[in-house]
mmCIF file with all atom_site columns, C-alpha atoms in Angstrom:
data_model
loop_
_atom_site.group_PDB
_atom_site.id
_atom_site.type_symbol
_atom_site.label_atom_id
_atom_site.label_alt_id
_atom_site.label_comp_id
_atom_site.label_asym_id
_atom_site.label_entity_id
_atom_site.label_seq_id
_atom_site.pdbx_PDB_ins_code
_atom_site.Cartn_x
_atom_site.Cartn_y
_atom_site.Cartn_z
_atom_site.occupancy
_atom_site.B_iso_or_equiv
_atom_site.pdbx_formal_charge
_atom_site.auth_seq_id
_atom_site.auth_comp_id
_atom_site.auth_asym_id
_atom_site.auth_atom_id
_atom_site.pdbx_PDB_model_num
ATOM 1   C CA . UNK A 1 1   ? -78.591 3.053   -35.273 1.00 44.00 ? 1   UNK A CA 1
ATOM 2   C CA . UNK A 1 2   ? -78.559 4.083   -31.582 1.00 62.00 ? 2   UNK A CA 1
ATOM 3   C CA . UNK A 1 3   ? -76.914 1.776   -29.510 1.00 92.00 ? 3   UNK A CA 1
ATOM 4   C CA . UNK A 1 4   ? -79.402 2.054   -26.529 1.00 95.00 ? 4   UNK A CA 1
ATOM 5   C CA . UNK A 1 5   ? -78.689 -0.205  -23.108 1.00 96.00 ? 5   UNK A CA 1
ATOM 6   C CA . UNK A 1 6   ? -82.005 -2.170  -21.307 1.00 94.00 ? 6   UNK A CA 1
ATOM 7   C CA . UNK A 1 7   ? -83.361 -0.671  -18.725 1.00 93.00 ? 7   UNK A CA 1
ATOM 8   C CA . UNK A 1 8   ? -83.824 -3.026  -15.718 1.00 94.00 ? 8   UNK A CA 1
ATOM 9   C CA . UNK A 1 9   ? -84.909 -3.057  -12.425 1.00 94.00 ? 9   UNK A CA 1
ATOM 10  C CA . UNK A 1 10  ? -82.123 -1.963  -11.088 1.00 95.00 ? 10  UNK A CA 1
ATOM 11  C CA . UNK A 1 11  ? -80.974 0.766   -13.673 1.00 94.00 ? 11  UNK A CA 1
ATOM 12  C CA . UNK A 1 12  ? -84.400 2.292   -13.818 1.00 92.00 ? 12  UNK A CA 1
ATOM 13  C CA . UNK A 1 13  ? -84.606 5.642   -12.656 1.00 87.00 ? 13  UNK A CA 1
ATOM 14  C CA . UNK A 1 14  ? -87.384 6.648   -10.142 1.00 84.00 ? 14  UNK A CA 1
ATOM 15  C CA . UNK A 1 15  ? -86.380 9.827   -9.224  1.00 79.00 ? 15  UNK A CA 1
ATOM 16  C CA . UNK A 1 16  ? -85.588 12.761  -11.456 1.00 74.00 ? 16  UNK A CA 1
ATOM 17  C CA . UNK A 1 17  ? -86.407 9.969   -14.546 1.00 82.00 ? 17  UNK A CA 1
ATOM 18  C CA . UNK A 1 18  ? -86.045 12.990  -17.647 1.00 89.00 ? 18  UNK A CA 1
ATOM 19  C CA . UNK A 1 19  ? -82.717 12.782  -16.558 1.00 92.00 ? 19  UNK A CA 1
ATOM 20  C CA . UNK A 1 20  ? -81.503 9.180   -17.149 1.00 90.00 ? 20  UNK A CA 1
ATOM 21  C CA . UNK A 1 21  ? -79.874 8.361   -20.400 1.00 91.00 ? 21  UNK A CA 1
ATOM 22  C CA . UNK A 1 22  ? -79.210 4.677   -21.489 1.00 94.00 ? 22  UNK A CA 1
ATOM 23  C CA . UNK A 1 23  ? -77.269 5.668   -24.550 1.00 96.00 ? 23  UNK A CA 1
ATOM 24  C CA . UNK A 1 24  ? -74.140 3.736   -24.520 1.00 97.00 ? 24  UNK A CA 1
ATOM 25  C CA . UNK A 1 25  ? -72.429 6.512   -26.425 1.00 97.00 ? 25  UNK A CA 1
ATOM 26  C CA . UNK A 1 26  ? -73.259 9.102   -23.253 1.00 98.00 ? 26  UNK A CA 1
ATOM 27  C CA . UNK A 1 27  ? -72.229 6.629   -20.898 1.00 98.00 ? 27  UNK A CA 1
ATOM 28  C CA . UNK A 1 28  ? -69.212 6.045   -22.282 1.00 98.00 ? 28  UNK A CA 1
ATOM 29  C CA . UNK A 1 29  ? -67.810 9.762   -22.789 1.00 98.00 ? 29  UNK A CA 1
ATOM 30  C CA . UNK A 1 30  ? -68.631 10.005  -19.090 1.00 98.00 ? 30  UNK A CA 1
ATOM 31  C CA . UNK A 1 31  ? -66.614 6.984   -18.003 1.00 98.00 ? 31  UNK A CA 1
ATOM 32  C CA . UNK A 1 32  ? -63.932 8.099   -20.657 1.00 97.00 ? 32  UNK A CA 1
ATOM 33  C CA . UNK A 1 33  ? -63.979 12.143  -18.648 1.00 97.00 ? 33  UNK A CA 1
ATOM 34  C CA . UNK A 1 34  ? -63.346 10.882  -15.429 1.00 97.00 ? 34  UNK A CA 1
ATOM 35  C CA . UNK A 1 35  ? -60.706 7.824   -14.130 1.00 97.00 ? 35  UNK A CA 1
ATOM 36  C CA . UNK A 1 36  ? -61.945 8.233   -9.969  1.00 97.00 ? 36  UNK A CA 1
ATOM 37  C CA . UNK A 1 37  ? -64.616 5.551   -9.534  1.00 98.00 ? 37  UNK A CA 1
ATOM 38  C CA . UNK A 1 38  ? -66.286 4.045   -6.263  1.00 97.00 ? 38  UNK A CA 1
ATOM 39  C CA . UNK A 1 39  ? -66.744 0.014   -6.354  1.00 96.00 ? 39  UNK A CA 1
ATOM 40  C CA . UNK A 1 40  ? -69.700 -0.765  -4.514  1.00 95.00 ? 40  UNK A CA 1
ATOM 41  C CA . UNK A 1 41  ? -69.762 -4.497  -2.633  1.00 93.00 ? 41  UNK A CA 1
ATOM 42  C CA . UNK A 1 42  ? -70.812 -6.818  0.319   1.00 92.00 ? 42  UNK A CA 1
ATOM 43  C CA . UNK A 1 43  ? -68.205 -8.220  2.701   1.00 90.00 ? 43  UNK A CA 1
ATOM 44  C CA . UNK A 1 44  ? -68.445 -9.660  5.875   1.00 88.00 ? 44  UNK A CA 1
ATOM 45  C CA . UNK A 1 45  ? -72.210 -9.183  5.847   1.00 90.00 ? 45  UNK A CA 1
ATOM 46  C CA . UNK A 1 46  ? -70.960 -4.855  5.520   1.00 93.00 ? 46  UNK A CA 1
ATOM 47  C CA . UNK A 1 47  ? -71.727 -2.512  2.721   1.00 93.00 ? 47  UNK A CA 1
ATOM 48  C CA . UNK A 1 48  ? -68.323 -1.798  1.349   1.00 92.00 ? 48  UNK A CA 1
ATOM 49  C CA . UNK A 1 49  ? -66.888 1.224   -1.296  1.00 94.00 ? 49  UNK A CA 1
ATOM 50  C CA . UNK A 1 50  ? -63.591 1.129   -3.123  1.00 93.00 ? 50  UNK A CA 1
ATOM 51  C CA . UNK A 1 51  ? -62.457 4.053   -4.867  1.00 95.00 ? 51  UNK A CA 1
ATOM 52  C CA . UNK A 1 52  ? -59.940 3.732   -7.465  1.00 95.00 ? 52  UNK A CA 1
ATOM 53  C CA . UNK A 1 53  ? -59.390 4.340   -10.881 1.00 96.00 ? 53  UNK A CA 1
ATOM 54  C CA . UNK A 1 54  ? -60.955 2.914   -13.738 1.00 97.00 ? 54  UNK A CA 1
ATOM 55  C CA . UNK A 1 55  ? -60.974 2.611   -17.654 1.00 98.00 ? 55  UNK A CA 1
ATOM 56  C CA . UNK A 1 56  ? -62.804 1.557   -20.392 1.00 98.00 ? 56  UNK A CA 1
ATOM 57  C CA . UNK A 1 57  ? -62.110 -0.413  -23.511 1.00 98.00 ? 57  UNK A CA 1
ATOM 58  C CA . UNK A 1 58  ? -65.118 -1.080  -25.557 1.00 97.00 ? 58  UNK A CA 1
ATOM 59  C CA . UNK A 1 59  ? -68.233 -2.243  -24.004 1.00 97.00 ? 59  UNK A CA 1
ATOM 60  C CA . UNK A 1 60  ? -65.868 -3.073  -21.123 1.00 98.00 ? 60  UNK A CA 1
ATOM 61  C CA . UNK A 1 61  ? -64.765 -1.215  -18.215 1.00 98.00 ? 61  UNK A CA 1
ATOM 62  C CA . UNK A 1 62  ? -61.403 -1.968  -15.745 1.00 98.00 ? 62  UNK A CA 1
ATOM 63  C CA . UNK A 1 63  ? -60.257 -1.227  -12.610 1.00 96.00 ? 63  UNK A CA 1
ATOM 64  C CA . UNK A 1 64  ? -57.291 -2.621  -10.557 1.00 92.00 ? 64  UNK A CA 1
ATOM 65  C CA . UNK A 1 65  ? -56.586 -2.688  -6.577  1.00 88.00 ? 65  UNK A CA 1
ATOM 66  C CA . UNK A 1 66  ? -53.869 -4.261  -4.444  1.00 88.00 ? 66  UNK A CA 1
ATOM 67  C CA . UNK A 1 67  ? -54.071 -8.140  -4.762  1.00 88.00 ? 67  UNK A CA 1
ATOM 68  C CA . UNK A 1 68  ? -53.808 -8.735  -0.784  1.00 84.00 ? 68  UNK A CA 1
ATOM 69  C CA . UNK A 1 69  ? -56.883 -6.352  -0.054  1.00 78.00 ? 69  UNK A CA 1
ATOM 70  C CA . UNK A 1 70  ? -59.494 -8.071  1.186   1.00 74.00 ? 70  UNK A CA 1
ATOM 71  C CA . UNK A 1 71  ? -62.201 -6.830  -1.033  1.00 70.00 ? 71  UNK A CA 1
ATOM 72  C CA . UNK A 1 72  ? -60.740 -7.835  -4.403  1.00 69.00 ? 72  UNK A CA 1
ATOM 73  C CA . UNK A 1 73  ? -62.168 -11.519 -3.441  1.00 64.00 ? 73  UNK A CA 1
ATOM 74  C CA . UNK A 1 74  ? -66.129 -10.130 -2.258  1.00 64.00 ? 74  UNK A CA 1
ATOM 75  C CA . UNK A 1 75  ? -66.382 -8.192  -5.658  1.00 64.00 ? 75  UNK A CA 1
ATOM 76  C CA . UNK A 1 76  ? -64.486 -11.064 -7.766  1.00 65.00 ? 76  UNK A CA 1
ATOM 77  C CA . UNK A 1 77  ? -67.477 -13.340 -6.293  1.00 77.00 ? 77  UNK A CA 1
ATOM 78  C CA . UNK A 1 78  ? -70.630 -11.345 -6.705  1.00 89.00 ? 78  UNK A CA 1
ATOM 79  C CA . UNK A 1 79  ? -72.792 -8.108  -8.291  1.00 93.00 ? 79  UNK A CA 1
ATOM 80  C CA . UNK A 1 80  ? -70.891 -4.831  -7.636  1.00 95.00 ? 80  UNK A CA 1
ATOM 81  C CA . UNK A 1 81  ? -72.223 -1.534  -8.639  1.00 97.00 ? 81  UNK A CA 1
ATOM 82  C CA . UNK A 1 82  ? -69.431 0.699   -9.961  1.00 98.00 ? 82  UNK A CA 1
ATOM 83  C CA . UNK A 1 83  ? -70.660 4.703   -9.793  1.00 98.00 ? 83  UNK A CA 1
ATOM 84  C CA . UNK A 1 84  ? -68.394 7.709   -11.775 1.00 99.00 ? 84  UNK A CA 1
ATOM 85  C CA . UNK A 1 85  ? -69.810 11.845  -11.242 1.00 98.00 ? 85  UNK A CA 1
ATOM 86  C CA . UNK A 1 86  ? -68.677 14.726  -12.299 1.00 98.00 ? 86  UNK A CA 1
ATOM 87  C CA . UNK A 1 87  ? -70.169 17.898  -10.938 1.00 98.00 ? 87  UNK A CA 1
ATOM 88  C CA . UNK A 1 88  ? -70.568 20.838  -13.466 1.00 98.00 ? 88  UNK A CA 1
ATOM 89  C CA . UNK A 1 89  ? -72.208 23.147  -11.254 1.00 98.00 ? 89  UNK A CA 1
ATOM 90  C CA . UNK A 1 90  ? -73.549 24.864  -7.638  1.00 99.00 ? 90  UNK A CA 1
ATOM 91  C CA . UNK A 1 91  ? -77.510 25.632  -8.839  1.00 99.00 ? 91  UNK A CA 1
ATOM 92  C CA . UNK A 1 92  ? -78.414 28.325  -6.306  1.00 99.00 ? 92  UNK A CA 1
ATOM 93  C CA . UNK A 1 93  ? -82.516 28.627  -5.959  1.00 98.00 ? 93  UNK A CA 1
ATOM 94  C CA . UNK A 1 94  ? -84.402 30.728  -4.508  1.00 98.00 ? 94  UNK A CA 1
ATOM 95  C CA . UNK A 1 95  ? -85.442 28.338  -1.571  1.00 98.00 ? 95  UNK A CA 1
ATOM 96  C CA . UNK A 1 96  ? -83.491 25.822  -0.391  1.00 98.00 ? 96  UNK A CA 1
ATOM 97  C CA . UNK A 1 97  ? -85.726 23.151  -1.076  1.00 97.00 ? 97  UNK A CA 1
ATOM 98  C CA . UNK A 1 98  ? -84.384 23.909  -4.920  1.00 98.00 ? 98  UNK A CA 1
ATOM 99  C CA . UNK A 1 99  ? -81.091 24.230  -4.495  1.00 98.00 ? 99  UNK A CA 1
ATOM 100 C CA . UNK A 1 100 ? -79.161 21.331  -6.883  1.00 98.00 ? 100 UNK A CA 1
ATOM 101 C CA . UNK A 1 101 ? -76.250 20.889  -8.876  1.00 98.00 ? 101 UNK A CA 1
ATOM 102 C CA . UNK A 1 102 ? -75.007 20.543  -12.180 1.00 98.00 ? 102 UNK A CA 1
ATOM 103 C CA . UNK A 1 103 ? -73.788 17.040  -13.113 1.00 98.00 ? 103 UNK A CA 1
ATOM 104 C CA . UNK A 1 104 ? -72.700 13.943  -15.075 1.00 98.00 ? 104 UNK A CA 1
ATOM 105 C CA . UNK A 1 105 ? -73.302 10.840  -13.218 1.00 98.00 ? 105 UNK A CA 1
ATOM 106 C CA . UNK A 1 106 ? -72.982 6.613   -14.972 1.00 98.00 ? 106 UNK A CA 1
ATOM 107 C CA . UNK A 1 107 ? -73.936 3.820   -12.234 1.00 98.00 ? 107 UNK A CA 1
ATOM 108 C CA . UNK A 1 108 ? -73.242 -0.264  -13.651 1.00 98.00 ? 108 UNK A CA 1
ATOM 109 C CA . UNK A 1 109 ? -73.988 -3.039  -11.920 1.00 98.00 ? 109 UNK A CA 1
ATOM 110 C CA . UNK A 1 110 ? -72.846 -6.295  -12.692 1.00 97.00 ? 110 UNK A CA 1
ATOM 111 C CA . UNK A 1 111 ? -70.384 -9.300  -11.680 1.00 95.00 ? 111 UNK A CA 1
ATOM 112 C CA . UNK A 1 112 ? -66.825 -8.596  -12.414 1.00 95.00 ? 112 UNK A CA 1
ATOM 113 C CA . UNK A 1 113 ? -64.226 -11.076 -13.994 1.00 94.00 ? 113 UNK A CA 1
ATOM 114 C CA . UNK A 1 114 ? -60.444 -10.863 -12.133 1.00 94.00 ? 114 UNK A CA 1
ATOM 115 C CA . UNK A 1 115 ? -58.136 -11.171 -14.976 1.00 95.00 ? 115 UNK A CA 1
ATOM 116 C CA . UNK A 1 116 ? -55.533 -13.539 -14.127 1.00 93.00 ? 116 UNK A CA 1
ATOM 117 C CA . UNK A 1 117 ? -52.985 -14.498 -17.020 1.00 96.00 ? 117 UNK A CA 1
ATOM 118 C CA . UNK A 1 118 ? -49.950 -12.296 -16.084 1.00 96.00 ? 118 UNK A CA 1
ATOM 119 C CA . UNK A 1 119 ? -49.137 -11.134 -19.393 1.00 96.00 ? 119 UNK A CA 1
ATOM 120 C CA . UNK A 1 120 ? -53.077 -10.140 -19.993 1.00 97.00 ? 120 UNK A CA 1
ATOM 121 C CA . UNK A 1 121 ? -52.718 -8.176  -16.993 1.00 96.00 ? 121 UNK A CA 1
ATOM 122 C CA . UNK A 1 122 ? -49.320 -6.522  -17.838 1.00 96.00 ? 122 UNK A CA 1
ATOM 123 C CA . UNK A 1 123 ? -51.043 -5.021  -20.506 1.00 97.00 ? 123 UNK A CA 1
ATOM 124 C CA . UNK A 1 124 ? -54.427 -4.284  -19.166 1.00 97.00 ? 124 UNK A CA 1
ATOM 125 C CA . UNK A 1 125 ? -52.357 -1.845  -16.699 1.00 96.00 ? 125 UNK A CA 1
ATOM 126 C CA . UNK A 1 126 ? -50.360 -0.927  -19.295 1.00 96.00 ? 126 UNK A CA 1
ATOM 127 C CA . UNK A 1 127 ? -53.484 0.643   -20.773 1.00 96.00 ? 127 UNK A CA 1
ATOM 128 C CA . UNK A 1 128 ? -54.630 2.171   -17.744 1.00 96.00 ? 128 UNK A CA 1
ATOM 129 C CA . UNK A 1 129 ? -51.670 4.006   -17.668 1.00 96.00 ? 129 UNK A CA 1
ATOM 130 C CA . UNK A 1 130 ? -52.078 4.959   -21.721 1.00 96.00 ? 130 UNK A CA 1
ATOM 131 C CA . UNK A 1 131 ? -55.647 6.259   -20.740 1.00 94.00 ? 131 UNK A CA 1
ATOM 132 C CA . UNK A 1 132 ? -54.971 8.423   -18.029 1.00 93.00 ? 132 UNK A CA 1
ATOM 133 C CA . UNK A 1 133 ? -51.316 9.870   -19.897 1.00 94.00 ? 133 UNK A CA 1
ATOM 134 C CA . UNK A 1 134 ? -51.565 8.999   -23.691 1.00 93.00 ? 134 UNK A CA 1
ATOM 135 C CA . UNK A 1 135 ? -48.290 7.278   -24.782 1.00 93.00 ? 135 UNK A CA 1
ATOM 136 C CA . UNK A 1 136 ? -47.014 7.142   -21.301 1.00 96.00 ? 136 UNK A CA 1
ATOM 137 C CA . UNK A 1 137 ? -46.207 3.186   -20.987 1.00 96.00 ? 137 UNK A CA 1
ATOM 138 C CA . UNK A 1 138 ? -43.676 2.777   -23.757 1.00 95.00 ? 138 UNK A CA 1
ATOM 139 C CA . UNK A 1 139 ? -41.571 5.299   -21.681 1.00 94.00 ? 139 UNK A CA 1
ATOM 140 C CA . UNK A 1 140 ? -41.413 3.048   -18.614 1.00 96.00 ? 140 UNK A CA 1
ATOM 141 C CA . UNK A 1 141 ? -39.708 0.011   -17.658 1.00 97.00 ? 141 UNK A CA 1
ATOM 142 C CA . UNK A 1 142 ? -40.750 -3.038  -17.654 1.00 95.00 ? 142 UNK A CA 1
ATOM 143 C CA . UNK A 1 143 ? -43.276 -4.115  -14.900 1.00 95.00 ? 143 UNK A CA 1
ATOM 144 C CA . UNK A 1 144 ? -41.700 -6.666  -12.762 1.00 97.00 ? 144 UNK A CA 1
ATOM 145 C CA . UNK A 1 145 ? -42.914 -10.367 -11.488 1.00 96.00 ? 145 UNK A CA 1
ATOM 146 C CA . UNK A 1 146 ? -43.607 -9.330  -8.146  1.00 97.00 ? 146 UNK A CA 1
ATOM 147 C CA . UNK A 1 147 ? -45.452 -5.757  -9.161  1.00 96.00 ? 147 UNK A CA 1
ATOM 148 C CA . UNK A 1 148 ? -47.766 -8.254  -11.410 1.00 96.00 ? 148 UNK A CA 1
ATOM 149 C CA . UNK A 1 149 ? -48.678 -10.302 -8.826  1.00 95.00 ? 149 UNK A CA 1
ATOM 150 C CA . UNK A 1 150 ? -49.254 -7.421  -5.920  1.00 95.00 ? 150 UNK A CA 1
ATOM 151 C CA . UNK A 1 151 ? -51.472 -5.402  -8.687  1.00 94.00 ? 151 UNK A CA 1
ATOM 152 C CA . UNK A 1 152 ? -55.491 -7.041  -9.143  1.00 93.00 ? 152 UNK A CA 1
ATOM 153 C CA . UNK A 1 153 ? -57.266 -6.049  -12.564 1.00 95.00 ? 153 UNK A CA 1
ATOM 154 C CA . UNK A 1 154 ? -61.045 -6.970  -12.793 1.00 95.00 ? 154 UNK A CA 1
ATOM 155 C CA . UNK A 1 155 ? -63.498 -6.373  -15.677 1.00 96.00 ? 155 UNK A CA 1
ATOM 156 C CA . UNK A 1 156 ? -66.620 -5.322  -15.641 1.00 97.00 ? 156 UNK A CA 1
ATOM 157 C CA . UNK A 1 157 ? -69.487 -5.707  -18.386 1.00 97.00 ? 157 UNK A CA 1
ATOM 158 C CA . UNK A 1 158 ? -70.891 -2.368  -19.481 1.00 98.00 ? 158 UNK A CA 1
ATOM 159 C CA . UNK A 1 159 ? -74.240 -3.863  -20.086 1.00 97.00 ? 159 UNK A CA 1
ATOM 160 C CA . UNK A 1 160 ? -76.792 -3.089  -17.230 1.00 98.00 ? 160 UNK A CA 1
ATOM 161 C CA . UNK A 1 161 ? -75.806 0.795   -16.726 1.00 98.00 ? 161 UNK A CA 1
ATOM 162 C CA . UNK A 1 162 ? -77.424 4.039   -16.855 1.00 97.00 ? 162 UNK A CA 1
ATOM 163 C CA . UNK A 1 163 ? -76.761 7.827   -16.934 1.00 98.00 ? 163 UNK A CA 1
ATOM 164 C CA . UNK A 1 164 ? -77.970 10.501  -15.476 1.00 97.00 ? 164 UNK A CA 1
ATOM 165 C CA . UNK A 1 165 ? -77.463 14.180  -16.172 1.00 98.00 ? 165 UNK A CA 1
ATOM 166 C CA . UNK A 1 166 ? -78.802 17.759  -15.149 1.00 97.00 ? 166 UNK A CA 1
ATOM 167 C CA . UNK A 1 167 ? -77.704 20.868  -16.427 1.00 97.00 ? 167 UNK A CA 1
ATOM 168 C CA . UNK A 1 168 ? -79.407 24.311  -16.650 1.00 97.00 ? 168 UNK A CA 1
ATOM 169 C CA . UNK A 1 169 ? -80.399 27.153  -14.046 1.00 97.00 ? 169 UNK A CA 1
ATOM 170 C CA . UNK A 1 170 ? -82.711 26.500  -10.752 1.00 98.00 ? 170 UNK A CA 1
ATOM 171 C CA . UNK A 1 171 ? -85.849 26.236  -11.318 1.00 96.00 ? 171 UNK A CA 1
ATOM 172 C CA . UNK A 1 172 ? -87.953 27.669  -8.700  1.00 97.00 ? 172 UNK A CA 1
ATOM 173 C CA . UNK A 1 173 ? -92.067 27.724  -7.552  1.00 97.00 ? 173 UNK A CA 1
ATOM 174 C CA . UNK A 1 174 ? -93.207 30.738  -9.812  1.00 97.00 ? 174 UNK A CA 1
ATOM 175 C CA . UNK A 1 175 ? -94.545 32.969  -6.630  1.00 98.00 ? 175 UNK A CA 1
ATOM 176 C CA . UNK A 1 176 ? -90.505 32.889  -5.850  1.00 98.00 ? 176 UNK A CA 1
ATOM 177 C CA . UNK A 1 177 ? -89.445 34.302  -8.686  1.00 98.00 ? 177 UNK A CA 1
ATOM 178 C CA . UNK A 1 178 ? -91.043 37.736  -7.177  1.00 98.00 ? 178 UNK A CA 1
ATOM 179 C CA . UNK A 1 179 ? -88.291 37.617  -4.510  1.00 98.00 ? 179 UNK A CA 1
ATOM 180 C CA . UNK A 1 180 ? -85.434 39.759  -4.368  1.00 98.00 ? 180 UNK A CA 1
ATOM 181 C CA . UNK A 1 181 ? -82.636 36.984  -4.306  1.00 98.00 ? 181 UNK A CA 1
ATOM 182 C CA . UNK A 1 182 ? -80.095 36.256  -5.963  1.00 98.00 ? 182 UNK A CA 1
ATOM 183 C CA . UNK A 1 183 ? -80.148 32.641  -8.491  1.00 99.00 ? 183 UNK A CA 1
ATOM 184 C CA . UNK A 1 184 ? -77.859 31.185  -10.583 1.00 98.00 ? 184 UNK A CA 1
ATOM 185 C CA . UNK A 1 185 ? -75.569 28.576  -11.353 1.00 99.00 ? 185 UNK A CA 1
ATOM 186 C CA . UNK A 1 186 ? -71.366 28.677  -9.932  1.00 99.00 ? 186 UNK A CA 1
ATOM 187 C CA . UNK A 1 187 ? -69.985 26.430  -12.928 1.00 98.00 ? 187 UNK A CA 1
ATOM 188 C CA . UNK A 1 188 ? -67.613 24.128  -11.773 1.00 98.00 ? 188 UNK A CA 1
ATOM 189 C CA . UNK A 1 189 ? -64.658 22.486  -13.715 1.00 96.00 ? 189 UNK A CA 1
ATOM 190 C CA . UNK A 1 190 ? -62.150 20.142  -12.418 1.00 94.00 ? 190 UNK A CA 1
ATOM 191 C CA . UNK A 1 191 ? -58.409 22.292  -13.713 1.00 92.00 ? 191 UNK A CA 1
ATOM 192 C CA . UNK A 1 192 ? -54.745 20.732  -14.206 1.00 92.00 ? 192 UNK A CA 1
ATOM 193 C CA . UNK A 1 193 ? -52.622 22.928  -12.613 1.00 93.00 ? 193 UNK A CA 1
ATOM 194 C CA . UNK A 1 194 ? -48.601 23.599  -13.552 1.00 93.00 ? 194 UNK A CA 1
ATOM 195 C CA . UNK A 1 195 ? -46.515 20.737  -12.927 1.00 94.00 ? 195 UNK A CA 1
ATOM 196 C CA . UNK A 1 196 ? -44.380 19.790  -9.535  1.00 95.00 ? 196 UNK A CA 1
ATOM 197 C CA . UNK A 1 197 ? -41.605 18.498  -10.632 1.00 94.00 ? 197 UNK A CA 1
ATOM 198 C CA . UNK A 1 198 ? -39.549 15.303  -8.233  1.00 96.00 ? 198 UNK A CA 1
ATOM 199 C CA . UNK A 1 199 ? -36.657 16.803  -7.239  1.00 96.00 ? 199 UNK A CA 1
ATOM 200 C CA . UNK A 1 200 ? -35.070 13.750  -7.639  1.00 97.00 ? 200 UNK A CA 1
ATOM 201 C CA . UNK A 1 201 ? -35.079 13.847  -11.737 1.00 97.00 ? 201 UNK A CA 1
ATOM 202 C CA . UNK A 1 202 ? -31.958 13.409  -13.456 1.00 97.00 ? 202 UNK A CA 1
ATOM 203 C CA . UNK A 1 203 ? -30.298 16.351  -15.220 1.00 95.00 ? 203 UNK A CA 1
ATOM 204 C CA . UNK A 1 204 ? -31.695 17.076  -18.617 1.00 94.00 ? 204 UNK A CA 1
ATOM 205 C CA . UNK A 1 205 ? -35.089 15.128  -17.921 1.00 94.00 ? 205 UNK A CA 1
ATOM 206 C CA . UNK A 1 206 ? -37.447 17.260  -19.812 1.00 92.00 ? 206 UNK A CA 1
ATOM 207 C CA . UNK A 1 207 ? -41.328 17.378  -18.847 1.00 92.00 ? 207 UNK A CA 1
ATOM 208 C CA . UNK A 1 208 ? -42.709 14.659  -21.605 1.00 92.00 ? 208 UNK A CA 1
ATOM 209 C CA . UNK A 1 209 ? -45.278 15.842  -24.388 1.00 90.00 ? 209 UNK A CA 1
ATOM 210 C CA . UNK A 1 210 ? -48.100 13.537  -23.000 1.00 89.00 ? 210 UNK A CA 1
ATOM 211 C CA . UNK A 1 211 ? -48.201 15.896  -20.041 1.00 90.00 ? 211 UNK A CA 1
ATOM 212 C CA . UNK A 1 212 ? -50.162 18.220  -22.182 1.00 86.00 ? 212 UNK A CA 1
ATOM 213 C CA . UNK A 1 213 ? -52.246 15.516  -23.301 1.00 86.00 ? 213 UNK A CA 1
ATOM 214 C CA . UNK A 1 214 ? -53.876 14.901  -19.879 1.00 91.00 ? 214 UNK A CA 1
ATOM 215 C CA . UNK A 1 215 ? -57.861 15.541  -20.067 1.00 89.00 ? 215 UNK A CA 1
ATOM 216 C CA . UNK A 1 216 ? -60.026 14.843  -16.701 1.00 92.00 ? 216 UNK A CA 1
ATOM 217 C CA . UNK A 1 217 ? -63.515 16.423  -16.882 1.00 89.00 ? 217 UNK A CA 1
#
């Protein structure tokens, strides 16, 4: 059975609606592709964005910030809306008016919970660090009292969210497609590039298997 989100008020899509998808399956490989998200709050009366990293773990997503900055108490008090993209593509029309791009976009809104056991939070960034480099955190030391206490992790709900995707060529007014210009689509792909070594490695250090296991996009 398809596990298929509610659409609300505030997930529905008005614009470009074909597009939407409230399948918690898509929503979830798109979170899972990309760790760079943007935490949307109030504070001080101000429209605020964070951007950090996030991850998910079942129907829940994560994302951590210093503990002194100021924001992690306006979004630990009140609806955030937490927005990951991707962009797949450059669509070039034939007008400008239909120029677009290719993308994977997931927008959630809802009132985060700031985990605050130590231990829970040890290993809530302890899995953050397993997400973005797969076996990774049995490799380091130990995270220390003070790190704990500097480092906020809040949780987020994934249960008022959408997705929205668009793919494909331009499509243009059909008296344009008489014009001699040139359409198409400039795939884009986010790429890992070699390594860059610290200089400061100890002799014999090897680069670490995970490395290769390192997927963004």
């Amino acid at each position: 059975m398809t596990d298929t989100l509610p659409i609300t008020e505030r997930t529905r899509l008005r614009r470009g609606h074909k597009r939407g998808d409230f399948n918690r399956e898509t929503i979830n490989a798109i979170l899972d592709a990309m760790p760079m998200c943007h935490i949307g709050y109030v504070l001080d009366g101000s429209p605020q964005v964070m951007p950090t990293f996030q991850w998910r773990e079942g129907n829940h997503v994560y994302w951590h910030a210093s503990s002194a900055g100021r924001g992690i108490g306006a979004a630990g008090n009140q609806d955030v809306c937490m927005t990951v993209s991707l962009l797949d593509g450059l669509v070039l029309a034939r007008s400008a008016m239909h120029h677009s791009a290719n993308f994977r976009s997931v927008m959630i809104f809802g009132k985060p919970t700031k985990i605050t056991d130590p231990d829970e939070k040890a290993q809530k960034l302890g899995n953050l660090i397993d997400a973005l480099y797969p076996g990774r955190n049995a490799l380091l030391r130990p995270m220390t009292a003070q790190e704990n206490k500097a480092t906020a992790v809040l949780s987020l709900p994934i249960e008022e969210a959408s997705a929205k995707i668009r793919s494909g060529g331009p499509v243009d007014d059909d008296e344009d497609y008489s014009l001699p210009i040139w359409a198409g689509v400039v795939p884009v792909k986010m790429q890992l590039l070699p390594v860059e070594a610290d200089p400061r490695n100890l002799d014999g250090v090897e680069i670490p298997d995970h490395i290769q296991d390192i997927k963004i996009g």
